CSV table of C-alpha atoms in Angstrom, one decimal:
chain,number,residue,atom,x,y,z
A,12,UNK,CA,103.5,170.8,45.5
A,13,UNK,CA,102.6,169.9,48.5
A,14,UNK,CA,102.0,172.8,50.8
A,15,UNK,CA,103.5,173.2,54.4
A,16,UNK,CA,101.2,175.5,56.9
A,17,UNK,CA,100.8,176.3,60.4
A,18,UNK,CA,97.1,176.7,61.7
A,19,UNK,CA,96.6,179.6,63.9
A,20,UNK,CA,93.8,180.9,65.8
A,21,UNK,CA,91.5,183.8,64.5
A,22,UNK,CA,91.5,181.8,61.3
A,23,UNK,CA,94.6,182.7,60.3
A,24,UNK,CA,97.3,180.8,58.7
A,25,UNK,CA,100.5,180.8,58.3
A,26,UNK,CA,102.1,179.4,55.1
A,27,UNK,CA,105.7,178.2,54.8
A,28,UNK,CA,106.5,179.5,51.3
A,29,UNK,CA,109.8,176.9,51.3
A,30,UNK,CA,111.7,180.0,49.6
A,31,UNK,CA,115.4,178.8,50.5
A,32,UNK,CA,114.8,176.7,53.8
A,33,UNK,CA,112.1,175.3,55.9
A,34,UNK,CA,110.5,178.1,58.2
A,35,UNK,CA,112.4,181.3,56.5
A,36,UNK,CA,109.6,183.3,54.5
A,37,UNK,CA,105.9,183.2,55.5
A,38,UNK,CA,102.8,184.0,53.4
A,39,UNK,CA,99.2,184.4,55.8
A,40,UNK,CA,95.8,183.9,54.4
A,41,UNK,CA,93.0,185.3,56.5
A,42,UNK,CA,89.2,184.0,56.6
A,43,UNK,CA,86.2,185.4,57.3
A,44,UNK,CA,82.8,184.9,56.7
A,45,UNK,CA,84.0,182.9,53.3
A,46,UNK,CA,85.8,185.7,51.8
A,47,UNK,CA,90.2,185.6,52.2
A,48,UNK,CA,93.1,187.2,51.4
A,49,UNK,CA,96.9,186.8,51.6
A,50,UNK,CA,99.3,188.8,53.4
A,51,UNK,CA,102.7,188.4,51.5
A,52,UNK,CA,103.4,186.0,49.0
A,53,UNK,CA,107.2,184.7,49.1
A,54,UNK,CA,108.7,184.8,45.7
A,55,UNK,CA,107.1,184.0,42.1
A,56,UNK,CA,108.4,180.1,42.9
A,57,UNK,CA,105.9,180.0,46.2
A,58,UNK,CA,103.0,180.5,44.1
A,59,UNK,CA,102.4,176.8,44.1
A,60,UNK,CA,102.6,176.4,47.5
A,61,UNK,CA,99.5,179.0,48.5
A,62,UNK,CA,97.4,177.8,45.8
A,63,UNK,CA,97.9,174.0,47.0
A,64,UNK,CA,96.6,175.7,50.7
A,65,UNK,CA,94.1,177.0,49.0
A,66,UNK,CA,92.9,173.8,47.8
A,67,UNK,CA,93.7,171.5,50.6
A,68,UNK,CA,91.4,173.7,52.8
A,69,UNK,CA,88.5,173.6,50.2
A,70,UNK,CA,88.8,177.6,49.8
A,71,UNK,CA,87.8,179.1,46.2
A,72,UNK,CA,90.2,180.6,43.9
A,73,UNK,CA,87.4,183.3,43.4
A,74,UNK,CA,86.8,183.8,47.1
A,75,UNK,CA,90.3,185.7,48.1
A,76,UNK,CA,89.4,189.0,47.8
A,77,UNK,CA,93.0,191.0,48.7
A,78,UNK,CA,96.5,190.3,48.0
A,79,UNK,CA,98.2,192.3,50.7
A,80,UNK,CA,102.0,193.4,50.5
A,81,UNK,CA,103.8,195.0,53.3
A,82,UNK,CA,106.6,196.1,50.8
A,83,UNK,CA,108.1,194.9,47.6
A,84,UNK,CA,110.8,193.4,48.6
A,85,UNK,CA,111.0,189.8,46.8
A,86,UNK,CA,111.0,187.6,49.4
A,87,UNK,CA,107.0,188.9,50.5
A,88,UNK,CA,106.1,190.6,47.4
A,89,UNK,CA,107.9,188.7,44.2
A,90,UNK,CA,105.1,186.7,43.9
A,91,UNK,CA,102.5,189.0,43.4
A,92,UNK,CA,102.1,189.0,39.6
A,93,UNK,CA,102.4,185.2,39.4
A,94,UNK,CA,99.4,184.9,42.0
A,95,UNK,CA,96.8,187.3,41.0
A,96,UNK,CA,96.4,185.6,37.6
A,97,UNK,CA,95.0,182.5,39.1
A,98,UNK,CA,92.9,184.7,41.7
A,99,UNK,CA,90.0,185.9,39.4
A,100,UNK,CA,88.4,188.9,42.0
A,101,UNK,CA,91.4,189.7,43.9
A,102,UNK,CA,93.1,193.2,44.2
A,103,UNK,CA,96.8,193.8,45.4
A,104,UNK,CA,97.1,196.5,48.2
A,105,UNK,CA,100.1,198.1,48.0
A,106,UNK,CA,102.2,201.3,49.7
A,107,UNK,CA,102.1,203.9,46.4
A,108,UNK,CA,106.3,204.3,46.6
A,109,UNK,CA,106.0,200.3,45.5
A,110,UNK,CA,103.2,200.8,43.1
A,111,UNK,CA,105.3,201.1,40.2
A,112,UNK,CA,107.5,198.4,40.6
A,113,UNK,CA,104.6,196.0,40.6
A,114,UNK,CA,103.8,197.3,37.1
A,115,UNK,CA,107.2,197.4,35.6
A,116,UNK,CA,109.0,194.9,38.1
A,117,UNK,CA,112.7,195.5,35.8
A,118,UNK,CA,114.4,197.8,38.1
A,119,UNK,CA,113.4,195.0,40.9
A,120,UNK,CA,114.7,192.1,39.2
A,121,UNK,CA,118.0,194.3,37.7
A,122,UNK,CA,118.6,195.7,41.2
A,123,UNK,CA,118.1,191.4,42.6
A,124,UNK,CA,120.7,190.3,39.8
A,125,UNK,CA,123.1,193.4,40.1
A,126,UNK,CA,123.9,192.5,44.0
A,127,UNK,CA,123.3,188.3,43.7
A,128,UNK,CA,124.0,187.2,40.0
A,129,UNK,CA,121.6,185.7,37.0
A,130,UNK,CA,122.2,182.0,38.8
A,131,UNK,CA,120.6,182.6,42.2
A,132,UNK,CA,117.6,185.2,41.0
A,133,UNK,CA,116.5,182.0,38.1
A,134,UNK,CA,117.1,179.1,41.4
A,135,UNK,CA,115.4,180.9,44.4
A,136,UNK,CA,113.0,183.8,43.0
A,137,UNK,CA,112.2,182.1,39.6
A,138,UNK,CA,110.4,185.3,37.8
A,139,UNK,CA,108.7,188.1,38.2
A,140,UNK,CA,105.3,189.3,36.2
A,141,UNK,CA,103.8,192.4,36.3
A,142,UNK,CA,100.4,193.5,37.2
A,143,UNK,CA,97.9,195.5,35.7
A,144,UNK,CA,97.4,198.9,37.1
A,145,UNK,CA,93.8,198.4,37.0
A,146,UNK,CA,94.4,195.8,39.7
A,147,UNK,CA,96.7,197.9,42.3
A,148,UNK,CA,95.2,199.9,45.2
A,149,UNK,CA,97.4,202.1,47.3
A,150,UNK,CA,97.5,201.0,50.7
A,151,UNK,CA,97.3,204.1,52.7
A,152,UNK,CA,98.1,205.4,56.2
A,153,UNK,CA,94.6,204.1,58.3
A,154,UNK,CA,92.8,203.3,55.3
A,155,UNK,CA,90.6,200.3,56.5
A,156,UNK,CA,89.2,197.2,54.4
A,157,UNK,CA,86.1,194.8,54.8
A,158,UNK,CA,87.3,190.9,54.8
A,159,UNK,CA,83.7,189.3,55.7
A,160,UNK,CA,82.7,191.1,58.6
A,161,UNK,CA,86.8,191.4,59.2
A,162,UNK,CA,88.6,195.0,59.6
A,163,UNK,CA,91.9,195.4,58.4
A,164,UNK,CA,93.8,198.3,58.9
A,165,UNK,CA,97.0,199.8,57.0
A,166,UNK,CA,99.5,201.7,58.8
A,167,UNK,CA,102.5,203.7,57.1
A,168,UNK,CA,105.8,202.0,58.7
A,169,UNK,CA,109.0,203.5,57.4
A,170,UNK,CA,112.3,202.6,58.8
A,171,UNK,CA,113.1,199.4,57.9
A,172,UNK,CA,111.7,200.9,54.0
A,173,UNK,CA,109.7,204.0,52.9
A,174,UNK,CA,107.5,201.3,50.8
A,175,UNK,CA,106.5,199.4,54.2
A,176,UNK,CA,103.0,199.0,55.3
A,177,UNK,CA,102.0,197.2,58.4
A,178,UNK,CA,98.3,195.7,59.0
A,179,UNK,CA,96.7,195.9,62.0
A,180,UNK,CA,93.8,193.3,62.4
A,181,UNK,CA,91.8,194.4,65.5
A,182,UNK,CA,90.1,190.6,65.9
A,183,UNK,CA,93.4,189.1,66.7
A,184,UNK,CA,94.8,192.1,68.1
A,185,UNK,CA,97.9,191.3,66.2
A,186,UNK,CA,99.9,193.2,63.5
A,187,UNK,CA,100.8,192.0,60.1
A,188,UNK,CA,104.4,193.0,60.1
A,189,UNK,CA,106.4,192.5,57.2
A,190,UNK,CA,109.5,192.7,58.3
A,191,UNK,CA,109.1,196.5,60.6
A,192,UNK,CA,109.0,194.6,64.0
A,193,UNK,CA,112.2,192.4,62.6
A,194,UNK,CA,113.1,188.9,62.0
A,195,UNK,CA,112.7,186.1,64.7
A,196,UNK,CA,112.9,182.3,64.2
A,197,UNK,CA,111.7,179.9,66.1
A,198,UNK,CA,114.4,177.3,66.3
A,199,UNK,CA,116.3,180.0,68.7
A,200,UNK,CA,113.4,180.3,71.2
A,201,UNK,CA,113.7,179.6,74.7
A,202,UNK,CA,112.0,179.8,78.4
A,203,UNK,CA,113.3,183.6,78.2
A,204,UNK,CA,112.3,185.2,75.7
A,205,UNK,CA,112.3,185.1,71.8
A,206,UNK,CA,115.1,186.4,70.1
A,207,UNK,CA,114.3,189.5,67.5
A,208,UNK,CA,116.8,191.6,65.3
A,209,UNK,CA,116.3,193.9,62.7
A,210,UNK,CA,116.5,193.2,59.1
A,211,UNK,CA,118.8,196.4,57.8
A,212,UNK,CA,118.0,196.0,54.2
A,213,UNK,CA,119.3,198.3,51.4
A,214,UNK,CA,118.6,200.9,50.5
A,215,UNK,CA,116.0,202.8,52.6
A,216,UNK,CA,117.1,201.5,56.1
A,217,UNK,CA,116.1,204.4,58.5
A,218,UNK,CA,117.4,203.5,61.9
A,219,UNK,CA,115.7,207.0,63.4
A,220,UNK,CA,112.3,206.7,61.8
A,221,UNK,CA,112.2,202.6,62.1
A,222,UNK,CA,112.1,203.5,66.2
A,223,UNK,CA,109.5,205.8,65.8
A,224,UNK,CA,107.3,203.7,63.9
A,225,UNK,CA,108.2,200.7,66.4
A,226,UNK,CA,106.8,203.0,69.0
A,227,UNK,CA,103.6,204.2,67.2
A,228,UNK,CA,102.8,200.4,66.2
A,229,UNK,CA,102.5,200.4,70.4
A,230,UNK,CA,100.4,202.7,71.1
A,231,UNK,CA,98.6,200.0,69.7
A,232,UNK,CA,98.9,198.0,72.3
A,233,UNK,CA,99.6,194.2,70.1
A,234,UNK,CA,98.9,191.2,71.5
A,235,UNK,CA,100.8,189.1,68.2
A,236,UNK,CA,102.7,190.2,65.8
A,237,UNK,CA,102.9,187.9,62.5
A,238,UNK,CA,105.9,187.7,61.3
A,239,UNK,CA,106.7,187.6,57.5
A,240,UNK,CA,110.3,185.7,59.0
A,241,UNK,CA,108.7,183.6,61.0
A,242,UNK,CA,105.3,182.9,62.4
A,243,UNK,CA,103.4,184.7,64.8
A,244,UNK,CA,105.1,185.8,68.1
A,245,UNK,CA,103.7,187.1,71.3
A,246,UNK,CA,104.6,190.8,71.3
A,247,UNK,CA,104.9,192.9,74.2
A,248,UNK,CA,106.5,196.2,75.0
A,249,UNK,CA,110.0,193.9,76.3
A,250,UNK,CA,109.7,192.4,72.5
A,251,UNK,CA,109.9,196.5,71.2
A,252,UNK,CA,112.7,197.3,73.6
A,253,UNK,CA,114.5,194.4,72.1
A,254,UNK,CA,114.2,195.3,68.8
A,255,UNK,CA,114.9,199.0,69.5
A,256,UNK,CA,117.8,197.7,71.4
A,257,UNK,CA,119.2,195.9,68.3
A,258,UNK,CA,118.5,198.6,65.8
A,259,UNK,CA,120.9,200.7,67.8
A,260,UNK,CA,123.4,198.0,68.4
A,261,UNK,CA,123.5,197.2,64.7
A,262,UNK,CA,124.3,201.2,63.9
A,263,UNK,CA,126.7,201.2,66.8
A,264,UNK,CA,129.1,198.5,65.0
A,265,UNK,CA,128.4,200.4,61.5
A,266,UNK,CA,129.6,203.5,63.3
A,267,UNK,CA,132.5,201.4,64.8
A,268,UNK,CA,133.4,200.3,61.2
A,269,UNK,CA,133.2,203.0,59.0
A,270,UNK,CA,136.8,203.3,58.1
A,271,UNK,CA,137.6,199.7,57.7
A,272,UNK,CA,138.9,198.8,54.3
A,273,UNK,CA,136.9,196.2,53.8
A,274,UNK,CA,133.5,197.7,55.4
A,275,UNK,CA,130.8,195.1,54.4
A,276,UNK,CA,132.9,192.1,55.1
A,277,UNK,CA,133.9,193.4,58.9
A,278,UNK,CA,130.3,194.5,59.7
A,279,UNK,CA,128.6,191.4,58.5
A,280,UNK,CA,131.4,189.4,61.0
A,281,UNK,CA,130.8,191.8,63.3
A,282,UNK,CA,126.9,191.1,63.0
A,283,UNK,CA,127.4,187.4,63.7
A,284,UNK,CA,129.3,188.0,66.8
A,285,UNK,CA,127.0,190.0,67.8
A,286,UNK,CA,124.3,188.0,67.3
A,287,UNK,CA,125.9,184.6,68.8
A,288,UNK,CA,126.7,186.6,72.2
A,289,UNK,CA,122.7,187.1,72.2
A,290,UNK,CA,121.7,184.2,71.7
A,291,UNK,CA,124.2,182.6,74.1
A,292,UNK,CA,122.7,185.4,76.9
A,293,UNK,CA,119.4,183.9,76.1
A,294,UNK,CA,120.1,180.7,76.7
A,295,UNK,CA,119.6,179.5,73.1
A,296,UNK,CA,120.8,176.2,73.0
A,297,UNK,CA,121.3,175.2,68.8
A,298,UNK,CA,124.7,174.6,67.6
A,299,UNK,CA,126.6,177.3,66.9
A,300,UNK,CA,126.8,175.9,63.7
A,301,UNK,CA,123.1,175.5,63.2
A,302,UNK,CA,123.1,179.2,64.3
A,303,UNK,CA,125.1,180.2,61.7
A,304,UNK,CA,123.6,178.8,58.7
A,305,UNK,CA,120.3,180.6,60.9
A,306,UNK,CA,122.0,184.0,60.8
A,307,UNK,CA,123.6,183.7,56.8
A,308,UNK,CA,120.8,184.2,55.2
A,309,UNK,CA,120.4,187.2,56.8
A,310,UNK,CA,123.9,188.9,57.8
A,311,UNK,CA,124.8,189.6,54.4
A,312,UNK,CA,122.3,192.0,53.3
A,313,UNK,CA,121.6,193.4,57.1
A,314,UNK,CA,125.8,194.5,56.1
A,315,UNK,CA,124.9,195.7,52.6
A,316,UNK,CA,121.9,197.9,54.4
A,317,UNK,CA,124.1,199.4,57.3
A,318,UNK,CA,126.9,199.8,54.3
A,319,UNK,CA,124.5,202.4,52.2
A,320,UNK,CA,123.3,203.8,55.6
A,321,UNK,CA,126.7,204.9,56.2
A,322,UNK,CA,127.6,206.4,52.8
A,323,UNK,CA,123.9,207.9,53.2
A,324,UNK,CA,125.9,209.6,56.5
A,325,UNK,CA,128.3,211.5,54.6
């Protein structure tokens, strides 16, 4: 496979792990001092795709010290078990409420199946293969690794899921995100600004504690933030009022829904109204049809997340 990557600065690089589209789901792998690591790995069908980066830029299999997840969800952490096995010294860092899913990933791939069917989980996410518990740290709150010469620091970010780490990487200034300071593609930017939403995920969507960890990520004071969905951003204090914003205004049309028959259906529309008005205000300039098939992938889970937020209300 040929691999499809975006050079950054700070030796950094972002990976397009071509799960479902061009520019959806991003893997990085960090340098330093001839050690790596990868942050994220897209599904168990991306594999191919960071070892190919791997060997286009001439880096050892036995160099990558650290596979790093931010949670376990399977678009940044599915392919995990798949990838250790060809990475000889490596060790997966993970939050310890993930831990044993990496082990015994059933309840994952049961939980994948139960909400999108046998067909799509074989197409798009191929497998998933557990790893040894010999080979799993826990990532914990402001523990701090050596890449090279290269500190990485994890911080505990609930809200968007209890199992959610963020990395902070004091050389770039910039923070490994996951998905905690949301979802942001570049085909929408423009001269204003870049357009961020949260991804509401089920089942652990916090919309309380995700604004609180928002706001302890900038105390931090960020220059980037490298997003798992997609690429690294700019991010500023406006970016976290954004984001903040759109947490609340995604709750505000759960709220506003709650008692419609068909809840998930009329929040998910509700969601890409929402979304087009934005994008329109910011001057976005795609086809609202290219905007759509932007916002799908996304809209139907964000409905599912708000959908168990609300029964979580009651």
């Amino acid at each position: 496979m040929k691999p499809v990557y975006h050079e950054l600065d700070f030796n950094v690089t972002c990976i397009d792990t071509q799960h479902i589209r061009k520019d959806f789901v991003a893997s990085y792998l960090i340098e330093d001092n001839g050690r790596a690591a990868f942050i994220d790995t897209g599904c168990y069908l991306s594999v191919p795709s960071l070892l190919a980066t791997l060997d286009e830029k001439n880096i050892s299999r036995k160099s990558v010290d650290y596979i790093l997840l931010t949670h376990i969800h399977l678009d940044h952490a599915g392919g995990a078990g798949e990838l250790i096995k060809h990475l000889p010294n490596a060790m997966v860092y993970v939050h310890e409420y993930g831990y044993k899913h990496l082990i015994d990933p059933s309840k994952l791939r049961a939980g994948v199946v139960q909400v999108y069917g046998e067909l799509f989980f074989k197409q798009f996410l191929g497998n998933l293969i557990p790893i040894s518990k010999q080979r799993i740290i826990f990532a914990k709150d402001s523990d701090e690794i050596t890449l090279g010469k290269r500190i990485l620091r994890f911080i505990d970010t609930p809200g968007h899921a209890r199992h959610h780490v963020c990395i902070w990487d004091e050389k770039s200034r910039g923070i490994f995100s996951g998905d905690t300071l949301g979802v942001s593609y570049r085909e929408l930017d423009t001269s204003q600004s870049k357009l961020i939403f949260p991804p509401t995920t089920p089942i652990q969507f916090d919309p309380e504690v995700w604004k609180k960890t928002i706001n302890q990520i900038m105390g931090l004071k960020p220059k980037y933030a490298y997003l798992t969905h997609f690429n690294r951003i700019d991010f500023s204090q406006d970016s976290a009022n954004m984001l903040i914003e759109h947490i609340n205004g995604f709750v505000n049309i759960a709220n506003t829904l709650k008692t419609q028959p068909n809840r998930v259906k009329a929040i998910k529309e509700a969601l890409l109204n929402y979304l087009l008005a934005l994008a329109s205000k910011q001057g976005v300039t795609l086809d609202e049809q290219q905007q759509i098939k932007l916002f799908k992938g996304d809209l139907g889970i964000c409905a599912q997340g708000l959908n168990v937020w609300l029964e979580h209300q009651n």
